[in-house]
GROMACS .gro file of C-alpha atoms in nm:
model
  299
    1UNK     CA    1  -3.851  20.632   7.719
    2UNK     CA    2  -3.766  20.605   8.089
    3UNK     CA    3  -3.395  20.609   8.170
    4UNK     CA    4  -3.261  20.310   8.365
    5UNK     CA    5  -3.153  20.370   8.722
    6UNK     CA    6  -2.888  20.195   8.937
    7UNK     CA    7  -3.164  20.004   9.115
    8UNK     CA    8  -3.294  19.873   8.783
    9UNK     CA    9  -2.944  19.755   8.694
   10UNK     CA   10  -2.897  19.585   9.030
   11UNK     CA   11  -3.231  19.407   9.012
   12UNK     CA   12  -3.140  19.293   8.664
   13UNK     CA   13  -2.818  19.156   8.807
   14UNK     CA   14  -3.016  18.955   9.061
   15UNK     CA   15  -3.221  18.804   8.783
   16UNK     CA   16  -2.912  18.710   8.582
   17UNK     CA   17  -2.609  18.613   8.789
   18UNK     CA   18  -2.373  18.672   8.498
   19UNK     CA   19  -2.504  19.020   8.422
   20UNK     CA   20  -2.363  19.353   8.538
   21UNK     CA   21  -2.033  19.319   8.720
   22UNK     CA   22  -2.038  18.941   8.754
   23UNK     CA   23  -1.902  18.826   8.419
   24UNK     CA   24  -1.607  18.592   8.388
   25UNK     CA   25  -1.451  18.356   8.640
   26UNK     CA   26  -1.546  18.455   8.997
   27UNK     CA   27  -1.369  18.160   9.157
   28UNK     CA   28  -1.082  18.398   9.225
   29UNK     CA   29  -1.131  18.627   9.525
   30UNK     CA   30  -0.969  18.921   9.343
   31UNK     CA   31  -1.210  18.880   9.053
   32UNK     CA   32  -1.503  18.871   9.295
   33UNK     CA   33  -1.391  19.190   9.472
   34UNK     CA   34  -1.338  19.364   9.140
   35UNK     CA   35  -1.688  19.265   9.024
   36UNK     CA   36  -1.845  19.375   9.353
   37UNK     CA   37  -1.681  19.716   9.334
   38UNK     CA   38  -1.830  19.771   8.987
   39UNK     CA   39  -2.186  19.728   9.111
   40UNK     CA   40  -2.376  20.060   9.129
   41UNK     CA   41  -2.470  20.210   9.464
   42UNK     CA   42  -2.825  20.311   9.552
   43UNK     CA   43  -2.958  20.651   9.637
   44UNK     CA   44  -3.166  20.677   9.953
   45UNK     CA   45  -3.487  20.695   9.749
   46UNK     CA   46  -3.398  20.383   9.551
   47UNK     CA   47  -3.303  20.199   9.869
   48UNK     CA   48  -3.634  20.287  10.037
   49UNK     CA   49  -3.826  20.181   9.727
   50UNK     CA   50  -3.659  19.840   9.708
   51UNK     CA   51  -3.692  19.784  10.083
   52UNK     CA   52  -4.065  19.856  10.075
   53UNK     CA   53  -4.115  19.626   9.779
   54UNK     CA   54  -3.939  19.350   9.976
   55UNK     CA   55  -4.132  19.409  10.301
   56UNK     CA   56  -4.473  19.463  10.148
   57UNK     CA   57  -4.468  19.225   9.851
   58UNK     CA   58  -4.192  18.978   9.944
   59UNK     CA   59  -4.023  19.077   9.617
   60UNK     CA   60  -3.705  18.867   9.602
   61UNK     CA   61  -3.568  19.074   9.316
   62UNK     CA   62  -3.586  19.383   9.539
   63UNK     CA   63  -3.407  19.198   9.821
   64UNK     CA   64  -3.137  19.089   9.577
   65UNK     CA   65  -3.094  19.448   9.468
   66UNK     CA   66  -3.038  19.558   9.829
   67UNK     CA   67  -2.790  19.278   9.891
   68UNK     CA   68  -2.590  19.328   9.572
   69UNK     CA   69  -2.555  19.701   9.623
   70UNK     CA   70  -2.395  19.644   9.966
   71UNK     CA   71  -2.156  19.359   9.884
   72UNK     CA   72  -1.869  19.607   9.868
   73UNK     CA   73  -1.944  19.698  10.231
   74UNK     CA   74  -1.888  19.334  10.333
   75UNK     CA   75  -1.558  19.326  10.147
   76UNK     CA   76  -1.445  19.643  10.321
   77UNK     CA   77  -1.536  19.517  10.668
   78UNK     CA   78  -1.378  19.176  10.606
   79UNK     CA   79  -1.049  19.342  10.517
   80UNK     CA   80  -1.028  19.473  10.873
   81UNK     CA   81  -1.027  19.118  11.016
   82UNK     CA   82  -0.747  18.971  10.803
   83UNK     CA   83  -0.508  18.995  11.101
   84UNK     CA   84  -0.660  18.682  11.253
   85UNK     CA   85  -0.511  18.466  10.979
   86UNK     CA   86  -0.841  18.337  10.840
   87UNK     CA   87  -0.918  18.323  10.464
   88UNK     CA   88  -1.047  18.651  10.322
   89UNK     CA   89  -1.303  18.465  10.112
   90UNK     CA   90  -1.445  18.289  10.418
   91UNK     CA   91  -1.476  18.617  10.606
   92UNK     CA   92  -1.661  18.769  10.311
   93UNK     CA   93  -1.890  18.469  10.288
   94UNK     CA   94  -1.984  18.495  10.655
   95UNK     CA   95  -2.032  18.869  10.620
   96UNK     CA   96  -2.265  18.815  10.325
   97UNK     CA   97  -2.481  18.598  10.549
   98UNK     CA   98  -2.499  18.883  10.798
   99UNK     CA   99  -2.590  19.124  10.516
  100UNK     CA  100  -2.880  18.902  10.407
  101UNK     CA  101  -3.005  18.885  10.765
  102UNK     CA  102  -2.989  19.264  10.783
  103UNK     CA  103  -3.186  19.304  10.458
  104UNK     CA  104  -3.449  19.064  10.587
  105UNK     CA  105  -3.503  19.276  10.901
  106UNK     CA  106  -3.444  19.623  10.756
  107UNK     CA  107  -3.724  19.876  10.805
  108UNK     CA  108  -3.691  20.169  10.561
  109UNK     CA  109  -3.934  20.381  10.761
  110UNK     CA  110  -3.697  20.412  11.057
  111UNK     CA  111  -3.496  20.680  10.878
  112UNK     CA  112  -3.168  20.483  10.892
  113UNK     CA  113  -2.967  20.386  10.586
  114UNK     CA  114  -2.913  20.016  10.525
  115UNK     CA  115  -2.535  20.063  10.528
  116UNK     CA  116  -2.548  20.170  10.895
  117UNK     CA  117  -2.798  19.903  10.995
  118UNK     CA  118  -2.618  19.620  10.814
  119UNK     CA  119  -2.277  19.684  10.970
  120UNK     CA  120  -2.388  19.531  11.300
  121UNK     CA  121  -2.516  19.212  11.138
  122UNK     CA  122  -2.212  19.176  10.911
  123UNK     CA  123  -1.966  19.217  11.198
  124UNK     CA  124  -2.168  18.983  11.421
  125UNK     CA  125  -2.142  18.698  11.168
  126UNK     CA  126  -1.770  18.759  11.115
  127UNK     CA  127  -1.708  18.769  11.491
  128UNK     CA  128  -1.888  18.437  11.536
  129UNK     CA  129  -1.685  18.280  11.255
  130UNK     CA  130  -1.355  18.407  11.395
  131UNK     CA  131  -1.430  18.287  11.747
  132UNK     CA  132  -1.522  17.940  11.620
  133UNK     CA  133  -1.227  17.897  11.385
  134UNK     CA  134  -0.939  18.106  11.514
  135UNK     CA  135  -0.845  17.840  11.767
  136UNK     CA  136  -0.927  17.475  11.826
  137UNK     CA  137  -0.990  17.579  12.187
  138UNK     CA  138  -1.245  17.857  12.228
  139UNK     CA  139  -1.091  18.174  12.366
  140UNK     CA  140  -1.404  18.383  12.420
  141UNK     CA  141  -1.746  18.271  12.536
  142UNK     CA  142  -1.890  18.547  12.754
  143UNK     CA  143  -1.988  18.895  12.636
  144UNK     CA  144  -1.696  19.052  12.823
  145UNK     CA  145  -1.449  18.804  12.671
  146UNK     CA  146  -1.577  18.874  12.320
  147UNK     CA  147  -1.536  19.246  12.377
  148UNK     CA  148  -1.180  19.192  12.495
  149UNK     CA  149  -1.096  18.953  12.211
  150UNK     CA  150  -1.174  19.209  11.941
  151UNK     CA  151  -1.028  19.512  12.123
  152UNK     CA  152  -0.719  19.387  12.303
  153UNK     CA  153  -0.487  19.381  12.002
  154UNK     CA  154  -0.563  19.738  11.900
  155UNK     CA  155  -0.492  19.863  12.254
  156UNK     CA  156  -0.161  19.680  12.298
  157UNK     CA  157   0.160  19.861  12.216
  158UNK     CA  158   0.385  19.616  12.034
  159UNK     CA  159   0.427  19.250  12.122
  160UNK     CA  160   0.531  19.298  12.485
  161UNK     CA  161   0.296  19.216  12.770
  162UNK     CA  162   0.076  19.496  12.893
  163UNK     CA  163   0.190  19.692  13.198
  164UNK     CA  164  -0.036  19.711  13.507
  165UNK     CA  165  -0.125  20.067  13.411
  166UNK     CA  166  -0.227  19.961  13.059
  167UNK     CA  167  -0.433  19.674  13.200
  168UNK     CA  168  -0.618  19.911  13.435
  169UNK     CA  169  -0.678  20.162  13.155
  170UNK     CA  170  -0.818  19.901  12.917
  171UNK     CA  171  -1.036  19.747  13.187
  172UNK     CA  172  -1.182  20.092  13.258
  173UNK     CA  173  -1.233  20.171  12.888
  174UNK     CA  174  -1.415  19.844  12.815
  175UNK     CA  175  -1.587  19.830  13.155
  176UNK     CA  176  -1.452  19.485  13.241
  177UNK     CA  177  -1.249  19.347  13.531
  178UNK     CA  178  -0.871  19.379  13.515
  179UNK     CA  179  -0.844  19.003  13.582
  180UNK     CA  180  -1.041  18.942  13.262
  181UNK     CA  181  -0.799  19.160  13.066
  182UNK     CA  182  -0.501  18.965  13.202
  183UNK     CA  183  -0.667  18.630  13.129
  184UNK     CA  184  -0.753  18.724  12.769
  185UNK     CA  185  -0.401  18.857  12.705
  186UNK     CA  186  -0.263  18.524  12.828
  187UNK     CA  187  -0.496  18.331  12.598
  188UNK     CA  188  -0.409  18.540  12.295
  189UNK     CA  189  -0.036  18.515  12.359
  190UNK     CA  190  -0.045  18.136  12.329
  191UNK     CA  191  -0.049  17.936  12.009
  192UNK     CA  192  -0.208  17.610  11.905
  193UNK     CA  193   0.047  17.327  11.878
  194UNK     CA  194   0.013  17.036  11.640
  195UNK     CA  195   0.018  16.701  11.820
  196UNK     CA  196   0.203  16.535  11.536
  197UNK     CA  197   0.504  16.663  11.346
  198UNK     CA  198   0.422  16.770  10.986
  199UNK     CA  199   0.732  16.582  10.864
  200UNK     CA  200   0.852  16.224  10.889
  201UNK     CA  201   1.207  16.298  10.996
  202UNK     CA  202   1.376  16.298  11.336
  203UNK     CA  203   1.150  16.580  11.457
  204UNK     CA  204   0.879  16.322  11.521
  205UNK     CA  205   1.037  16.218  11.849
  206UNK     CA  206   1.005  16.576  11.980
  207UNK     CA  207   0.640  16.632  11.880
  208UNK     CA  208   0.382  16.628  12.165
  209UNK     CA  209   0.229  16.302  12.042
  210UNK     CA  210   0.559  16.127  12.127
  211UNK     CA  211   0.545  16.207  12.497
  212UNK     CA  212   0.172  16.264  12.555
  213UNK     CA  213   0.053  15.932  12.419
  214UNK     CA  214   0.006  15.635  12.648
  215UNK     CA  215  -0.013  15.278  12.520
  216UNK     CA  216  -0.226  15.179  12.818
  217UNK     CA  217  -0.492  15.429  12.706
  218UNK     CA  218  -0.520  15.299  12.350
  219UNK     CA  219  -0.868  15.152  12.287
  220UNK     CA  220  -0.728  14.814  12.181
  221UNK     CA  221  -0.515  14.792  12.496
  222UNK     CA  222  -0.805  14.893  12.718
  223UNK     CA  223  -1.034  14.631  12.564
  224UNK     CA  224  -0.764  14.366  12.594
  225UNK     CA  225  -0.712  14.447  12.963
  226UNK     CA  226  -1.087  14.433  13.027
  227UNK     CA  227  -1.112  14.094  12.856
  228UNK     CA  228  -0.820  13.961  13.059
  229UNK     CA  229  -0.970  14.079  13.387
  230UNK     CA  230  -1.304  13.920  13.300
  231UNK     CA  231  -1.128  13.601  13.198
  232UNK     CA  232  -0.941  13.583  13.528
  233UNK     CA  233  -1.243  13.648  13.746
  234UNK     CA  234  -1.578  13.553  13.603
  235UNK     CA  235  -1.456  13.323  13.325
  236UNK     CA  236  -1.219  13.115  13.534
  237UNK     CA  237  -1.470  13.070  13.814
  238UNK     CA  238  -1.740  12.959  13.568
  239UNK     CA  239  -1.506  12.708  13.406
  240UNK     CA  240  -1.401  12.561  13.742
  241UNK     CA  241  -1.764  12.519  13.851
  242UNK     CA  242  -1.824  12.285  13.556
  243UNK     CA  243  -1.560  12.038  13.677
  244UNK     CA  244  -1.620  11.751  13.915
  245UNK     CA  245  -1.462  11.792  14.265
  246UNK     CA  246  -1.159  11.573  14.191
  247UNK     CA  247  -1.079  11.744  13.858
  248UNK     CA  248  -1.119  12.088  14.016
  249UNK     CA  249  -0.889  11.994  14.303
  250UNK     CA  250  -0.622  11.873  14.060
  251UNK     CA  251  -0.638  12.188  13.843
  252UNK     CA  252  -0.635  12.424  14.143
  253UNK     CA  253  -0.347  12.237  14.310
  254UNK     CA  254  -0.145  12.224  13.989
  255UNK     CA  255  -0.202  12.574  13.848
  256UNK     CA  256  -0.384  12.805  14.089
  257UNK     CA  257  -0.234  12.731  14.430
  258UNK     CA  258   0.062  12.971  14.402
  259UNK     CA  259   0.104  13.293  14.203
  260UNK     CA  260   0.450  13.188  14.086
  261UNK     CA  261   0.309  12.879  13.913
  262UNK     CA  262   0.485  12.631  14.144
  263UNK     CA  263   0.191  12.400  14.208
  264UNK     CA  264   0.168  12.041  14.330
  265UNK     CA  265   0.345  11.767  14.132
  266UNK     CA  266   0.172  11.476  13.962
  267UNK     CA  267   0.324  11.234  14.215
  268UNK     CA  268   0.199  11.440  14.514
  269UNK     CA  269  -0.156  11.436  14.381
  270UNK     CA  270  -0.124  11.067  14.291
  271UNK     CA  271  -0.046  10.988  14.655
  272UNK     CA  272  -0.340  11.208  14.769
  273UNK     CA  273  -0.596  11.029  14.550
  274UNK     CA  274  -0.434  10.683  14.559
  275UNK     CA  275  -0.389  10.654  14.184
  276UNK     CA  276  -0.091  10.664  13.948
  277UNK     CA  277   0.074  10.986  13.834
  278UNK     CA  278  -0.026  10.897  13.477
  279UNK     CA  279  -0.390  10.884  13.583
  280UNK     CA  280  -0.359  11.232  13.741
  281UNK     CA  281  -0.208  11.360  13.415
  282UNK     CA  282  -0.501  11.217  13.216
  283UNK     CA  283  -0.760  11.372  13.450
  284UNK     CA  284  -0.578  11.705  13.431
  285UNK     CA  285  -0.571  11.699  13.048
  286UNK     CA  286  -0.945  11.628  13.025
  287UNK     CA  287  -1.023  11.902  13.281
  288UNK     CA  288  -0.811  12.163  13.104
  289UNK     CA  289  -0.975  12.078  12.771
  290UNK     CA  290  -1.319  12.118  12.925
  291UNK     CA  291  -1.219  12.451  13.083
  292UNK     CA  292  -1.084  12.574  12.750
  293UNK     CA  293  -1.423  12.518  12.592
  294UNK     CA  294  -1.597  12.705  12.874
  295UNK     CA  295  -1.354  13.002  12.846
  296UNK     CA  296  -1.401  13.036  12.468
  297UNK     CA  297  -1.695  13.274  12.515
  298UNK     CA  298  -1.480  13.511  12.723
  299UNK     CA  299  -1.199  13.551  12.470
   0.00000   0.00000   0.00000
């Protein structure tokens, strides 16, 4: 009877998710890490065999065996990025994606172990996740900035700003401009600030939202101002055009002649048109009612 090998056990694990090492509740990150560390490691011969089965036959069980045997590597690498304040579980999850990409592209005939090849892919996925989630505002977009982002902290001595000599040394080591080192140090020294206070007490008045907000920029205020401007220009002119000349003259003289609202009196217009003041008031009332109907579509 042929003795079982670590690769056989790992492939069996891929076929049954609750088999070797993955029993119990894995919702807890500590339980997951403990289960991962119990998975057997592959010898070089077993690794080559599984990799060839995956490349030549598209054997998913073989690919699962390669992935499962290297999950502990992802956990180990993720532990080195905990200083960025992101969840350990999320870092592991992103690293696992990188591991699967590495397994998909791994060529066993190159003479390189999967552990060495996969490290690049695992770190690349973690780097991308950190850069996207460490700040609301992206701090590194170019290749040089990414290099600085992940190396600056380890080269700094304490929390104080770097001296000119340290800046020059780091720029030379990483082959970047000293201005880029200074800029990245400035970015990393800042912190994201919440616009609103997390509490409902007196601290609210000191939160940025209290002095950065502008009522005039609120969407409702902007729309209201736009409607008012349209009402004053296009709407008013359209409404006046629908009046007869006498009614328009009365409305303009009474309400639009002066900005302060001090227009002509009923008696002054009565003398102008040779009618009674009461008749002017009646004409004005009918005209305003007609204008109100015309302006309804602009409100």
